[in-house]
């Protein structure tokens, strides 16, 4: 009798499982605002605080509010990072309409000071300062023009921003506003990037074109002159009422914006400058005209053809004595690693050169002794190199026919550099987290299991948050120690509803090209595929560099619509 019961249970379970997987995907399941299914589950995203705790935005269904939480990384214990109701009240008291104050308090995407005691909030184009401990807010600006790309100085005593394509700072103690540039306007961009510099060089969504010195005394900034750049007319039809946009947009062969690099002294206020005193790239800067007003000194770029110059990265040296900038020609077949002193004198420390294309792979990572870690594709694959402060190569740290995708930093106490990479042992569809000693020894993979492992390291490099997914598994979040030991599971994000659908399982394969190169590929067949039938084929690809479409990674709605 017992055997019969167990047999019936087994039959019922198999039948239920088979029935649960008979449901086919529909467009409504994927895209309908009211009917769509959360196939990706409810993934958890966190950020590191400066003290090694985590920060997370979470919706509280009871209070019907978004909460910003401070979380003990090891235990998961939560407490409020700030009180959103208190923030709402403070913003209302500072003059923001209660409806807008409520929205801002429930969308905590504000800018935090380095010590995380103050928040910078933008509302209707003006800036407000919120004291997190005191629970008070005050208005910093009240102008017709919008303040853009606002940020705190490293010491937290000033706030910088761009208004009308000019660079400003506000002293928070006195409330005094200083204008650092005065020639900004329709064709001159100071401290903010134009379309081509944002889209093609610094990355979409990155419009800031200025950088604070570590000692908070100066700001380096790009000055872009669009005078020779043609305009391109576009119609924005995403709005109910169409809008015509007239954008500076260089087509192939058209002039790019003329770029110069300035260093502004934030302790001074500029006077109205004589525009003729602004140096042109390619001309030596006379000492008598090396200033912009009484605030800005321009970096000497006389070695470059002004029509062919790109400044692709800018960063300060840790001692605040030099501005490090990477310069390329328009063809991007060389990259100069330059250092400019506070008077604008430029020294080229080394040059990357190729007949094909030199990629700008980020800023140097400085060590305590002034040396730095540099990423380069000079071997054909992106690897790590250790340079002295004067630009002398100390050692190539990593090597091989594989590529570093993200460099996470160095723990100088242990001597390990941490990074994410693909292609190790010929595996290009999976991404793992690795570490290696600065002398090139101790190479170690820290993550396990096929898929995509994305890491976010703590400020002291003792732990990392891992975001894992594969082509069939939505994003999961875990905390690891720096040696790869699992600390705790933050969110396994099991999505039970995926089991109710009859889904195709993507298959990875390799296709040999005419020259013998094996190209990664993925094929997704219909759920009820019949090998004896013919089917239409949809081929999807993207030809851009470093943007592989064949990855063992959860693909979201785009992947679901072809499964």
XYZ file of C-alpha atoms in Angstrom:
563
model
C 0.000 0.000 0.000
C 2.831 2.376 0.942
C 4.538 1.727 -2.421
C 1.317 2.604 -4.259
C 0.971 5.863 -2.331
C 4.537 6.879 -3.089
C 4.031 5.931 -6.761
C 0.927 8.130 -6.943
C 2.812 11.008 -5.306
C 5.678 10.654 -7.799
C 3.295 10.549 -10.761
C 1.459 13.632 -9.478
C 4.723 15.513 -8.918
C 5.997 14.732 -12.417
C 2.668 15.695 -13.950
C 2.595 18.958 -11.964
C 6.168 19.811 -12.959
C 5.426 19.115 -16.609
C 2.275 21.186 -16.449
C 4.058 24.054 -14.738
C 6.518 24.316 -17.613
C 3.900 24.378 -20.380
C 3.253 28.124 -20.151
C 4.682 30.026 -23.121
C 6.001 33.569 -22.958
C 3.921 36.430 -24.288
C 4.802 40.037 -25.083
C 2.585 41.133 -22.183
C 4.567 38.918 -19.795
C 7.725 40.796 -20.723
C 6.709 44.399 -21.465
C 3.156 45.234 -20.368
C 3.383 47.800 -17.516
C 0.525 46.161 -15.596
C 0.894 42.491 -16.532
C 4.628 42.020 -16.943
C 6.325 39.360 -14.853
C 9.409 40.069 -12.751
C 11.542 37.402 -14.404
C 14.649 39.034 -12.936
C 13.260 38.734 -9.429
C 14.183 41.362 -6.851
C 17.972 41.779 -7.013
C 19.857 43.662 -4.290
C 22.296 46.471 -5.066
C 24.490 48.039 -2.387
C 27.277 50.599 -2.140
C 30.206 50.765 0.251
C 30.366 53.508 2.865
C 33.726 54.975 3.842
C 33.669 53.097 7.190
C 33.284 49.677 5.532
C 29.528 49.369 6.057
C 27.085 49.013 3.191
C 24.434 51.430 1.973
C 21.201 50.228 0.366
C 18.030 51.849 -0.948
C 15.000 49.773 0.045
C 11.248 50.327 -0.168
C 9.343 50.005 3.124
C 5.821 48.774 2.199
C 4.457 49.506 5.677
C 5.529 53.135 5.743
C 5.215 53.360 1.943
C 8.556 55.120 1.831
C 11.943 54.521 0.304
C 14.549 54.013 3.014
C 18.276 54.542 2.802
C 19.840 51.938 5.094
C 23.252 51.485 6.653
C 24.111 47.784 6.854
C 26.785 45.904 8.777
C 28.522 44.084 5.940
C 29.355 40.929 7.943
C 26.110 40.482 9.896
C 23.519 42.184 7.703
C 22.197 44.218 10.660
C 20.339 47.275 9.346
C 19.732 50.778 10.635
C 18.690 54.001 8.882
C 21.441 55.888 7.081
C 19.106 58.843 7.217
C 15.433 59.396 7.993
C 13.565 60.161 4.743
C 10.649 61.748 6.657
C 13.107 64.057 8.404
C 14.735 64.895 5.071
C 11.334 65.689 3.557
C 10.516 68.047 6.423
C 13.915 69.771 6.159
C 13.562 70.330 2.398
C 10.074 71.747 2.900
C 11.416 74.133 5.550
C 14.138 75.205 3.102
C 11.494 76.341 0.606
C 10.780 73.291 -1.573
C 7.125 72.483 -2.220
C 5.926 69.627 -0.005
C 5.052 67.422 -2.991
C 8.511 67.921 -4.514
C 10.187 67.497 -1.099
C 8.450 64.131 -0.687
C 9.624 62.976 -4.120
C 13.216 64.042 -3.438
C 13.259 62.355 -0.023
C 12.072 59.113 -1.602
C 14.624 59.182 -4.414
C 17.895 59.290 -2.475
C 20.221 59.772 -5.440
C 21.898 62.806 -3.924
C 25.635 63.483 -3.670
C 27.346 62.736 -0.354
C 30.350 64.534 1.086
C 33.479 62.453 1.596
C 32.776 62.093 5.325
C 29.126 61.230 4.505
C 27.795 63.858 6.928
C 26.240 66.120 4.291
C 24.137 65.577 1.166
C 23.865 67.804 -1.880
C 20.386 67.867 -3.441
C 19.230 69.514 -6.672
C 15.665 70.769 -7.074
C 14.348 72.801 -10.021
C 17.918 73.658 -11.025
C 19.017 74.969 -7.619
C 21.200 73.354 -4.942
C 20.374 72.546 -1.321
C 22.684 71.321 1.452
C 21.337 68.758 3.933
C 23.063 68.148 7.276
C 22.369 64.460 7.943
C 23.117 64.548 11.686
C 21.285 67.791 12.404
C 18.393 67.038 10.047
C 18.451 70.561 8.596
C 18.647 71.862 5.036
C 19.521 75.205 3.502
C 19.422 76.628 0.038
C 22.775 77.265 -1.626
C 21.726 78.810 -4.955
C 18.734 80.706 -6.323
C 19.283 81.532 -9.974
C 17.445 81.316 -13.288
C 20.156 79.112 -14.771
C 20.603 75.527 -13.641
C 23.601 74.442 -11.569
C 25.030 71.314 -13.202
C 27.582 68.657 -12.232
C 27.699 69.752 -8.583
C 30.121 68.113 -6.153
C 31.824 68.582 -2.785
C 35.470 69.500 -2.471
C 37.516 66.659 -0.919
C 37.649 68.471 2.450
C 33.873 69.073 2.330
C 34.208 72.838 2.830
C 33.136 73.893 -0.659
C 30.677 72.895 -3.367
C 31.556 73.202 -7.051
C 29.233 73.347 -10.059
C 28.842 74.591 -13.620
C 26.355 77.345 -14.432
C 25.957 78.736 -17.940
C 29.062 76.761 -18.987
C 31.165 78.567 -16.355
C 32.772 77.027 -13.282
C 31.816 78.185 -9.770
C 32.505 77.255 -6.137
C 30.609 78.108 -2.942
C 32.269 78.325 0.466
C 29.824 76.487 2.744
C 30.838 78.304 5.928
C 30.354 81.819 4.573
C 27.989 81.112 1.683
C 30.254 83.167 -0.582
C 30.110 82.224 -4.260
C 33.213 82.483 -6.454
C 33.144 82.468 -10.244
C 36.253 80.815 -11.649
C 35.638 81.308 -15.404
C 33.727 83.995 -17.286
C 33.883 83.237 -20.998
C 31.477 80.259 -20.944
C 28.464 80.407 -23.214
C 26.836 78.826 -26.232
C 30.137 77.846 -27.864
C 32.502 77.698 -24.873
C 32.201 74.852 -22.339
C 34.146 75.239 -19.082
C 34.153 72.210 -16.775
C 31.374 70.419 -18.624
C 31.651 68.122 -21.639
C 30.047 68.565 -25.036
C 28.406 65.738 -26.985
C 31.506 64.279 -28.622
C 33.630 64.320 -25.441
C 30.851 62.707 -23.418
C 29.791 60.092 -25.967
C 33.103 59.158 -27.541
C 35.757 59.768 -24.873
C 34.499 59.903 -21.267
C 31.417 57.726 -21.672
C 27.706 58.323 -22.010
C 26.276 59.911 -18.873
C 29.637 61.386 -17.793
C 29.361 65.129 -18.470
C 31.656 66.436 -15.777
C 34.787 68.023 -17.175
C 36.510 69.177 -13.981
C 38.549 67.552 -11.200
C 39.304 68.724 -7.629
C 42.870 68.603 -6.325
C 43.251 66.323 -3.267
C 44.067 69.341 -1.050
C 40.913 71.219 -2.174
C 42.838 74.310 -3.357
C 42.488 73.941 -7.131
C 40.288 72.542 -9.860
C 41.577 71.229 -13.179
C 39.060 71.587 -15.996
C 38.632 71.198 -19.726
C 37.743 74.227 -21.830
C 36.021 73.191 -25.072
C 35.613 75.683 -27.938
C 32.853 74.680 -30.381
C 33.378 77.581 -32.800
C 34.347 75.342 -35.727
C 32.087 72.388 -34.919
C 29.089 72.097 -37.291
C 25.574 71.862 -35.901
C 23.264 68.908 -36.484
C 19.481 69.233 -36.283
C 17.552 66.506 -34.449
C 13.869 66.146 -33.561
C 13.119 64.824 -30.091
C 9.914 62.859 -30.654
C 9.889 61.166 -27.256
C 7.808 64.069 -25.903
C 4.117 64.731 -26.490
C 5.128 67.923 -28.250
C 8.125 67.419 -30.507
C 11.186 69.538 -29.842
C 13.886 70.523 -32.316
C 17.435 70.227 -30.999
C 20.361 72.010 -32.640
C 23.450 70.168 -31.395
C 27.180 70.623 -31.988
C 27.956 67.347 -33.776
C 31.105 66.676 -35.809
C 30.635 64.133 -38.562
C 33.611 62.218 -39.939
C 36.128 64.791 -41.160
C 34.465 67.745 -39.443
C 36.430 69.739 -36.846
C 36.282 68.567 -33.228
C 36.003 71.110 -30.397
C 39.327 72.806 -29.615
C 40.391 71.671 -26.146
C 42.595 73.295 -23.515
C 43.265 72.279 -19.904
C 43.041 74.893 -17.171
C 43.988 74.897 -13.478
C 41.808 77.211 -11.368
C 42.763 78.519 -7.934
C 39.531 78.255 -5.928
C 40.712 80.734 -3.301
C 40.378 83.556 -5.845
C 37.609 85.057 -7.971
C 38.131 85.727 -11.662
C 37.887 89.152 -13.237
C 36.437 89.627 -16.692
C 39.228 88.339 -18.946
C 40.528 89.629 -22.209
C 39.640 86.744 -24.512
C 42.765 87.369 -26.548
C 44.806 86.327 -23.508
C 43.515 82.763 -23.675
C 46.331 80.745 -25.278
C 45.759 78.698 -28.368
C 46.932 75.115 -28.405
C 50.252 74.924 -30.207
C 51.452 78.338 -29.047
C 53.946 78.740 -26.224
C 52.350 80.461 -23.247
C 54.162 83.707 -22.340
C 54.563 84.048 -18.599
C 52.774 87.407 -18.703
C 49.613 85.892 -20.174
C 49.626 82.490 -18.503
C 46.608 83.439 -16.414
C 42.882 83.466 -17.152
C 41.650 86.459 -15.161
C 43.478 86.088 -11.860
C 42.338 82.510 -11.269
C 43.231 80.143 -14.114
C 46.547 79.005 -15.506
C 46.482 76.974 -18.684
C 48.572 73.881 -19.283
C 51.221 74.182 -21.977
C 50.061 72.164 -25.011
C 52.410 73.677 -27.594
C 53.668 70.285 -28.798
C 50.231 69.370 -30.170
C 48.353 70.352 -33.316
C 45.218 72.068 -31.940
C 42.986 70.571 -34.631
C 44.200 67.071 -33.847
C 44.279 67.052 -30.029
C 42.101 65.028 -27.672
C 42.479 65.105 -23.871
C 40.988 61.763 -22.916
C 41.623 61.472 -19.146
C 42.554 63.856 -16.312
C 43.496 63.127 -12.689
C 45.539 64.822 -9.961
C 48.655 63.309 -8.422
C 48.092 62.342 -4.755
C 50.349 65.191 -3.542
C 48.255 67.767 -5.481
C 51.400 69.096 -7.185
C 50.674 67.795 -10.690
C 47.769 67.322 -13.056
C 48.111 64.029 -14.915
C 46.462 64.070 -18.327
C 46.361 61.668 -21.249
C 46.565 63.251 -24.707
C 45.872 61.598 -28.054
C 45.615 62.548 -31.696
C 42.253 62.244 -33.429
C 43.237 58.980 -35.097
C 44.141 57.692 -31.607
C 47.282 55.878 -32.660
C 49.312 57.327 -29.768
C 48.662 58.283 -26.154
C 50.946 60.609 -24.192
C 50.981 60.224 -20.414
C 51.646 63.803 -19.301
C 52.207 65.604 -16.002
C 51.668 69.363 -15.699
C 52.835 71.353 -12.692
C 50.750 74.113 -11.105
C 52.250 76.686 -13.485
C 51.198 74.665 -16.533
C 54.633 73.301 -17.479
C 54.124 69.887 -19.121
C 56.344 66.808 -19.057
C 55.579 63.672 -21.078
C 56.455 60.669 -18.893
C 55.878 57.989 -21.527
C 53.951 57.295 -24.744
C 51.793 54.390 -25.885
C 51.924 53.936 -29.659
C 50.417 51.578 -32.231
C 49.600 51.492 -35.951
C 45.995 50.576 -35.167
C 44.373 52.198 -32.115
C 45.340 53.021 -28.530
C 42.498 52.715 -26.022
C 42.216 54.983 -22.994
C 41.769 52.374 -20.263
C 41.228 54.554 -17.223
C 43.312 56.561 -14.798
C 46.550 55.447 -13.152
C 46.131 53.921 -9.688
C 48.659 55.564 -7.362
C 50.464 53.742 -4.566
C 51.766 55.307 -1.352
C 55.313 55.655 -2.684
C 54.130 57.682 -5.706
C 54.441 54.820 -8.177
C 51.311 53.713 -10.006
C 49.512 50.834 -11.710
C 48.755 51.376 -15.384
C 46.510 49.454 -17.786
C 47.715 48.974 -21.334
C 46.798 46.925 -24.427
C 50.294 47.189 -25.894
C 50.571 43.374 -26.040
C 47.210 43.051 -27.777
C 45.456 42.304 -24.462
C 44.723 44.655 -21.571
C 47.153 44.007 -18.699
C 48.622 45.668 -15.617
C 51.989 47.467 -15.523
C 53.806 48.982 -12.545
C 55.450 52.377 -13.204
C 57.619 54.629 -11.059
C 56.434 58.172 -10.354
C 58.738 59.514 -13.099
C 57.281 57.218 -15.768
C 59.844 54.410 -15.708
C 58.468 50.892 -16.198
C 59.180 48.793 -13.098
C 57.438 45.583 -14.104
C 54.669 44.102 -16.229
C 52.438 42.500 -13.602
C 50.101 40.363 -15.734
C 50.524 38.814 -19.164
C 48.900 36.305 -21.491
C 46.208 35.859 -24.129
C 43.442 37.025 -21.827
C 42.160 40.433 -20.855
C 41.496 42.521 -17.755
C 38.063 44.116 -17.944
C 37.908 45.984 -14.610
C 40.708 46.948 -12.248
C 39.485 47.159 -8.637
C 42.542 48.410 -6.749
C 45.503 47.363 -4.615
C 45.774 46.264 -0.995
C 49.288 47.477 -0.247
C 49.361 45.671 3.119
C 49.070 42.288 1.416
C 50.653 43.349 -1.867
C 47.727 42.097 -3.964
C 46.139 43.812 -6.950
C 42.505 42.870 -7.659
C 40.754 42.786 -11.027
C 38.077 41.089 -13.150
C 39.044 39.329 -16.363
C 37.859 37.143 -19.226
C 39.726 34.825 -21.560
C 41.821 33.009 -18.934
C 42.406 29.466 -20.228
C 40.533 30.452 -23.402
C 37.230 31.076 -21.605
C 35.834 34.300 -23.065
C 32.127 34.026 -22.193
C 32.605 33.939 -18.398
C 34.017 36.724 -16.212
C 35.769 36.046 -12.892
C 37.460 38.039 -10.127
C 41.213 37.532 -9.661
C 44.136 38.791 -7.634
C 47.893 38.837 -8.181
C 50.919 40.101 -6.282
C 52.536 43.283 -7.584
C 55.615 41.234 -8.477
C 53.461 39.051 -10.755
C 53.324 36.008 -8.474
C 50.375 34.525 -6.602
C 47.879 34.693 -9.483
C 44.559 33.390 -8.078
C 40.946 33.151 -9.194
C 38.621 34.191 -6.358
C 35.173 33.311 -7.786
C 33.775 29.905 -8.698
C 31.173 28.657 -11.137
C 30.515 29.506 -14.777
C 28.830 32.862 -15.300
C 29.525 36.557 -14.868
C 30.993 37.647 -11.521
C 31.057 41.421 -10.977
C 32.881 42.761 -7.899
C 32.653 45.892 -5.768
C 35.498 46.110 -3.226
C 35.382 47.734 0.194
C 37.456 50.907 0.750
C 40.182 48.955 2.587
C 40.090 46.051 0.103
C 39.208 43.508 2.820
C 35.907 42.343 1.261
C 34.015 42.476 -2.001
C 30.352 42.313 -2.916
C 29.814 39.880 -5.787
C 26.979 40.239 -8.282
C 26.604 36.889 -10.024
C 24.391 35.758 -12.891
C 24.469 33.357 -15.792
C 22.333 32.998 -18.884
C 19.632 31.122 -16.927
C 20.066 32.697 -13.459
C 18.997 36.245 -12.516
C 21.345 38.425 -10.492
C 22.413 37.170 -7.047
C 24.364 39.137 -4.415
C 26.963 37.740 -2.002
C 29.680 39.078 0.282
C 33.191 37.599 0.109
C 36.413 38.199 1.949
C 39.293 39.404 -0.179
C 40.755 35.875 -0.348
C 37.556 34.542 -1.968
C 36.023 33.048 1.193
C 32.238 33.424 1.312
C 31.181 35.714 4.176
C 27.421 35.606 3.660
C 24.670 35.466 1.032
C 23.041 38.876 0.765
C 20.304 37.886 -1.691
C 20.064 34.569 -3.536
C 17.140 36.025 -5.508
C 15.374 32.771 -6.356
C 12.766 33.389 -9.054
C 10.292 30.529 -8.777
C 8.059 31.780 -11.586
C 10.739 30.950 -14.170
C 9.886 27.289 -13.585
C 6.315 27.860 -14.745
C 7.348 28.739 -18.295
C 8.483 26.599 -21.175
C 11.705 28.426 -21.961
C 14.455 27.779 -24.444
C 17.894 27.229 -22.968
C 20.570 29.184 -24.849
C 23.404 27.091 -26.233
C 26.989 28.350 -26.513
C 29.116 27.306 -29.476
C 32.046 28.461 -31.557
C 32.035 29.418 -35.228
C 35.259 29.268 -37.197
C 35.808 32.290 -39.428
C 37.511 32.295 -42.828
C 40.893 33.049 -41.293
C 40.550 30.189 -38.796
C 39.639 32.332 -35.778
C 37.072 30.687 -33.491
C 34.326 33.193 -32.757
C 32.050 32.831 -29.733
C 28.362 32.395 -30.608
C 25.070 31.645 -28.912
C 21.983 30.032 -30.404
C 18.476 30.062 -28.963
C 16.055 27.585 -30.522
C 12.262 27.662 -30.164
C 10.968 25.839 -27.050
C 9.275 23.207 -29.238
C 12.080 23.032 -31.810
C 11.695 20.370 -34.498
C 14.898 19.565 -36.367
C 12.883 18.519 -39.408
C 11.327 21.965 -39.849
C 12.667 25.225 -41.227
C 12.530 28.376 -39.099
C 13.226 32.064 -39.746
C 16.481 33.254 -38.209
C 16.997 36.462 -36.248
C 20.662 37.455 -36.034
C 21.640 40.035 -33.406
C 25.112 41.500 -33.029
C 26.959 44.694 -32.176
C 30.230 45.545 -33.821
C 31.672 47.924 -31.236
C 34.957 47.188 -29.443
C 34.897 45.619 -25.991
C 31.134 45.050 -26.100
C 30.725 41.273 -26.591
C 27.129 40.115 -27.017
C 27.904 36.458 -26.334
C 28.228 36.330 -22.554
C 27.174 33.865 -19.897
C 25.114 36.509 -18.138
C 21.451 37.138 -17.352
C 20.093 39.084 -20.319
C 16.931 40.652 -18.894
C 13.956 41.494 -21.088
C 16.000 41.475 -24.302
C 16.934 37.863 -23.717
C 13.458 36.880 -22.544
C 11.791 38.151 -25.722
C 13.668 35.574 -27.829
C 13.171 32.631 -25.486
